Amino acid sequence: MSIGAKRIDLPPYAWWNEALHGVAASPGVSFNWTGGNFSHATSFPNTISMSAGFDDEMIYKIGDAISTEARAFINAGRAGLDYWTPNVNPYKDPRWGRGHETPGEDPVRIKGFTKAMLAGLEGGGSIRKIIATCKHYAAYDLERWKGAVRHRFNAVVSLQDLSEYYLGPFQQCARDSKVGSFMCAYNALNGTPACASTYLMDDILRKHWNWTEHNNFITSDCNAVQDFLPIQHNFTRTPAEAAAAALNAGTDTICEVPQWPPLSDIVGAYNQSLLSETTINRALKRLYEGLIRAGYFDPASASPYRSIGWPDVNTPRARELAYQSAVDGLVLLKNDGTLPLKLQRKSLALIGFWANSGAQMLGGYSGFPSYLHTPVYAAQQLNITYYTQPGPPARAEASLNSSWIAPTMSATEKADVIVYFGGTDTTIAAEDTDRESIAWPSAQLSLINRLAALGKPLIVVHLGDQVDDSPLLTNPNVSAIIWAGYPGQSGGTAVLDVIRGKAAPAGRLPVTQYPAIYADQIPMTEMALRPSANIPGRTYRWYSDAVLPFGYGLHYTTFNTTLSAPIPSSSPSLLSNCTSPYPDLCSFATVPFTATNTGSVKSDYVALLFASGEFGPKPYPIKTLVGYKRLRNIEPGKTVNGSIELTLGSIARTDESGNLVLYSGKYKLVLDVDGRNEVGFELQGEERVLDWFPQPDGGTVSAEGRGVAGEGGLRMVGAWVRK
C-alpha cells in the first residue's frame, strides 16, 4: 500500500490486486460481503485448464472479460489498476504446488498463451485497460520440499537452460507484448536473490529486451526482499541494506505482509546513504507513470473504460466463456467405448470429494463466483436419477476401517454407472505446498479399485494436477478417464456434458504425465532440463518414458490428417528479407495441414506441430513444439484446412552460452503426438545467431566463425513429405 501524499492530493493506492483466472480476493480488491453488487466475479478455469484447450483466441476473450470485470471493480473504488497476473513460470516438475497456475511445461505454449492473455488484459489502446504483471521472474518453481523452501532456495541454472527454457515466456511479456509490470521472485538465481539481480532486471529485462518504452515497473513478491536477510538468503545484514539492494538493482515497489516482520527499512537505507534520492525518484516515476498510462488521473471523459460498471460483471457472455473454456480444457485420457454415455433410463453414482463440492473446482488465486455448478448440480438439471457420496478426502490414506467405505459402496450398488470425481486439490498441491508423491492418493486408489471390481461402467474424472494413471489405464474395469484440471465455476456442467456427449472432448495435456517413480529419480532442487548419467531429463523434450505424453488427448471420433511441405516465406536466403530488430520473430514458413473427421461425432481438433533433428548442440531434444492450432466444429465426413506459421526462432536452438542460433542441417516436422504425418526440409549455409544472450559478467561471446542475422545466406535447399 502506498499511503499517498495529502500535500499534493495524491490518494493512497493498493498495488496488490489479483486476477489469475478472474478478479480474485486480495488486499487491493474489495468484494461486497453483504451481497448484491460486487459480491462476485466470473471464475474461469484455472490457467492449466485454459491452456489445455490450445486456443489462443479463447484465451484473448477470457483476458478481455477479466479486465472488463476488473475495470468495473476499479470504477467502483473496489480495486486498483494493476493486477498480479499472469503466472508464466514453466511447469517443469510435476510436484510443484503452483503448477496449475501456469500454462504448462512448454515455452512455446506458454508464450502463445501469454501473448493472447496480455492482449486481452491490457487492451490495445493508448490507455491500458489494466496493468498486467508477469510473474515470477525468474526460475521459480519450488515452494516447500524436503527442507528446501522458496524463501531461501538458490536456483542454479545454466545459461543454456535459462535462455532456452526459464526466460522465454518473460521475453514474450517484455520484449514482444510490452507488459506494464513484472514481479521478481522469492528465489535466488545462481547466488543472487532475483529481486536484487541487476543481471535479471537491468541487463536482460530492461536493456536486452528493451523494456523501457513506457518506464515500466517491477514489484517484489511479498516479503521477497525480507528474504535477503541472514535467516533466508543471507544476502544482506539489515532491513535497510535489503531495501537498498532491491531498489538499486531495479525493483520499484516492495510488497510486504505486515504480520511477518521485520519489514524493509527504506527510510533507514536513505538515512544511511545506501539509497539515493535519484533511485527513489526513479522508482516513483516508474510506478506512477504506469498508473498514468492506465488513466488513473484522467477525468472520466478521457477514458474509454470509465463507463464499465456492475452490469458488465458476470454477464451471459462471460458465463458462456467460462463454460466453453471448461469444456475445451477437458482431456480424454482413456475410453473403452463407454463414452459418450447414453443416459436414458440409466442412474448414476456420483462419488468423490468434489462431486457435490464446488470450491475445489477453482484452484488457487480464486475469486467468488456467483455460482458453482458441481457435477451433482448438473445431474439435477438433467433430471437424472443419481446417488452421491463424497468418499475419502483428497489426501486421505487408505484404511480398512474408513467410515466412508460402507455408504460409498451402498450408493454405487443402486446405480447403473459409476462416475468417480477424485484427483488432487489445493490441500495436496498449492502455494507453499509441493508434493512428494505423484501417485494417486492411496485412499482414492483403494476406492477406485473397489468400484472397478463391481463390474459396472466406471468413469474416473480427476481434478487438479497430474497423477500416475498407470493403475487405471491398465485396469480393464476402468472404462474411461477424463482429466479436468481446475475447470472453474461451470466445471460440473462441462464434465457432465462431455460424459453424455452434448460436447466432445478435444483438449490436450499441457504437461507430461510422469510415472510415480520419477519423484524418486530427481530432486525438485535440480534445475537442469537435459538428462545426465545420474538424473532423467525433464519435460517431453528430454524425457521419453512418460505414462502419457505432453499433448496427449483422445476424441469421440477419428481424424485423418495430412501435412504438406513448408512454404518458405522468403527466398533465396532465409534472412535476406528479415528487417525486424529481433530476427527470431521474422517469418520462416507456412506449414499447411488438413483434418478430416472420419468418425460419426462432430468434434474440434487440436493440431500440434513438432520439430526434431540432429542439428545444433548435443544432446538433441526428442522433439520440440513449434506451433499449434485448434480447429472447431468439424462435422463427420468434412475436411478442414489449417496452417501453422513458423518464425526463424521456431526452428532455432540455444547454444551453451544462451545464444539463439539457426543451424544448418536436416529438419523434420511431425503432426500430433504420434507423429502420424511427417515432412522435412534441409538448411544449408553458415549458422546464424539470431539473438546474442547477455553474459552474467558483462562480457560477450566470441562471434568468430559465426554469422549474424542479416548476413550471408542460410538457405532452404529442399523439402519433402513422407508418404
PDB file of C-alpha atoms in Angstrom, residues 137 163 167 170-171 174-176 178 198-212 581-584 657-660 689-695 699-700:
ATOM      1  CA  TYR A 137      10.884 -13.562 -12.605  1.00  0.00           C
ATOM      2  CA  SER A 163      17.759 -18.597 -22.023  1.00  0.00           C
ATOM      3  CA  LEU A 167      13.164 -16.898 -19.590  1.00  0.00           C
ATOM      4  CA  PHE A 170       9.213 -13.471 -19.862  1.00  0.00           C
ATOM      5  CA  GLN A 171      10.769 -12.408 -23.154  1.00  0.00           C
ATOM      6  CA  ALA A 174       8.639  -7.731 -22.010  1.00  0.00           C
ATOM      7  CA  ARG A 175      10.096  -7.524 -25.480  1.00  0.00           C
ATOM      8  CA  ASP A 176       7.149  -8.612 -27.577  1.00  0.00           C
ATOM      9  CA  LYS A 178       5.446  -4.851 -23.633  1.00  0.00           C
ATOM     10  CA  THR A 198      20.884  -6.394 -11.883  1.00  0.00           C
ATOM     11  CA  TYR A 199      21.609  -9.188 -14.360  1.00  0.00           C
ATOM     12  CA  LEU A 200      17.940 -10.190 -14.473  1.00  0.00           C
ATOM     13  CA  MET A 201      16.292  -6.802 -14.051  1.00  0.00           C
ATOM     14  CA  ASP A 202      18.672  -4.500 -15.895  1.00  0.00           C
ATOM     15  CA  ASP A 203      20.965  -6.441 -18.234  1.00  0.00           C
ATOM     16  CA  ILE A 204      18.301  -8.791 -19.600  1.00  0.00           C
ATOM     17  CA  LEU A 205      14.900  -7.261 -18.871  1.00  0.00           C
ATOM     18  CA  ARG A 206      15.444  -3.558 -19.416  1.00  0.00           C
ATOM     19  CA  LYS A 207      18.455  -3.444 -21.723  1.00  0.00           C
ATOM     20  CA  HIS A 208      18.436  -6.625 -23.772  1.00  0.00           C
ATOM     21  CA  TRP A 209      14.658  -6.825 -24.115  1.00  0.00           C
ATOM     22  CA  ASN A 210      14.309  -3.049 -24.315  1.00  0.00           C
ATOM     23  CA  TRP A 211      11.636  -2.984 -21.626  1.00  0.00           C
ATOM     24  CA  THR A 212      11.957   0.753 -21.171  1.00  0.00           C
ATOM     25  CA  PRO A 581      15.356  -5.802 -34.791  1.00  0.00           C
ATOM     26  CA  TYR A 582      14.584  -9.253 -33.380  1.00  0.00           C
ATOM     27  CA  PRO A 583      15.375 -11.753 -36.173  1.00  0.00           C
ATOM     28  CA  ASP A 584      13.822 -14.672 -34.294  1.00  0.00           C
ATOM     29  CA  SER A 657      26.115 -19.626 -23.835  1.00  0.00           C
ATOM     30  CA  GLY A 658      22.396 -18.976 -24.201  1.00  0.00           C
ATOM     31  CA  ASN A 659      22.555 -17.579 -27.741  1.00  0.00           C
ATOM     32  CA  LEU A 660      19.717 -18.405 -30.126  1.00  0.00           C
ATOM     33  CA  VAL A 689      22.997 -16.087 -34.403  1.00  0.00           C
ATOM     34  CA  LEU A 690      19.506 -14.647 -34.082  1.00  0.00           C
ATOM     35  CA  ASP A 691      19.903 -13.388 -30.514  1.00  0.00           C
ATOM     36  CA  TRP A 692      23.097 -12.838 -28.504  1.00  0.00           C
ATOM     37  CA  PHE A 693      22.295 -13.624 -24.888  1.00  0.00           C
ATOM     38  CA  PRO A 694      23.735 -11.267 -22.223  1.00  0.00           C
ATOM     39  CA  GLN A 695      26.501 -12.862 -20.164  1.00  0.00           C
ATOM     40  CA  GLY A 699      31.264  -9.933 -21.370  1.00  0.00           C
ATOM     41  CA  THR A 700      30.361 -11.131 -24.821  1.00  0.00           C
TER      42      THR A 700
END
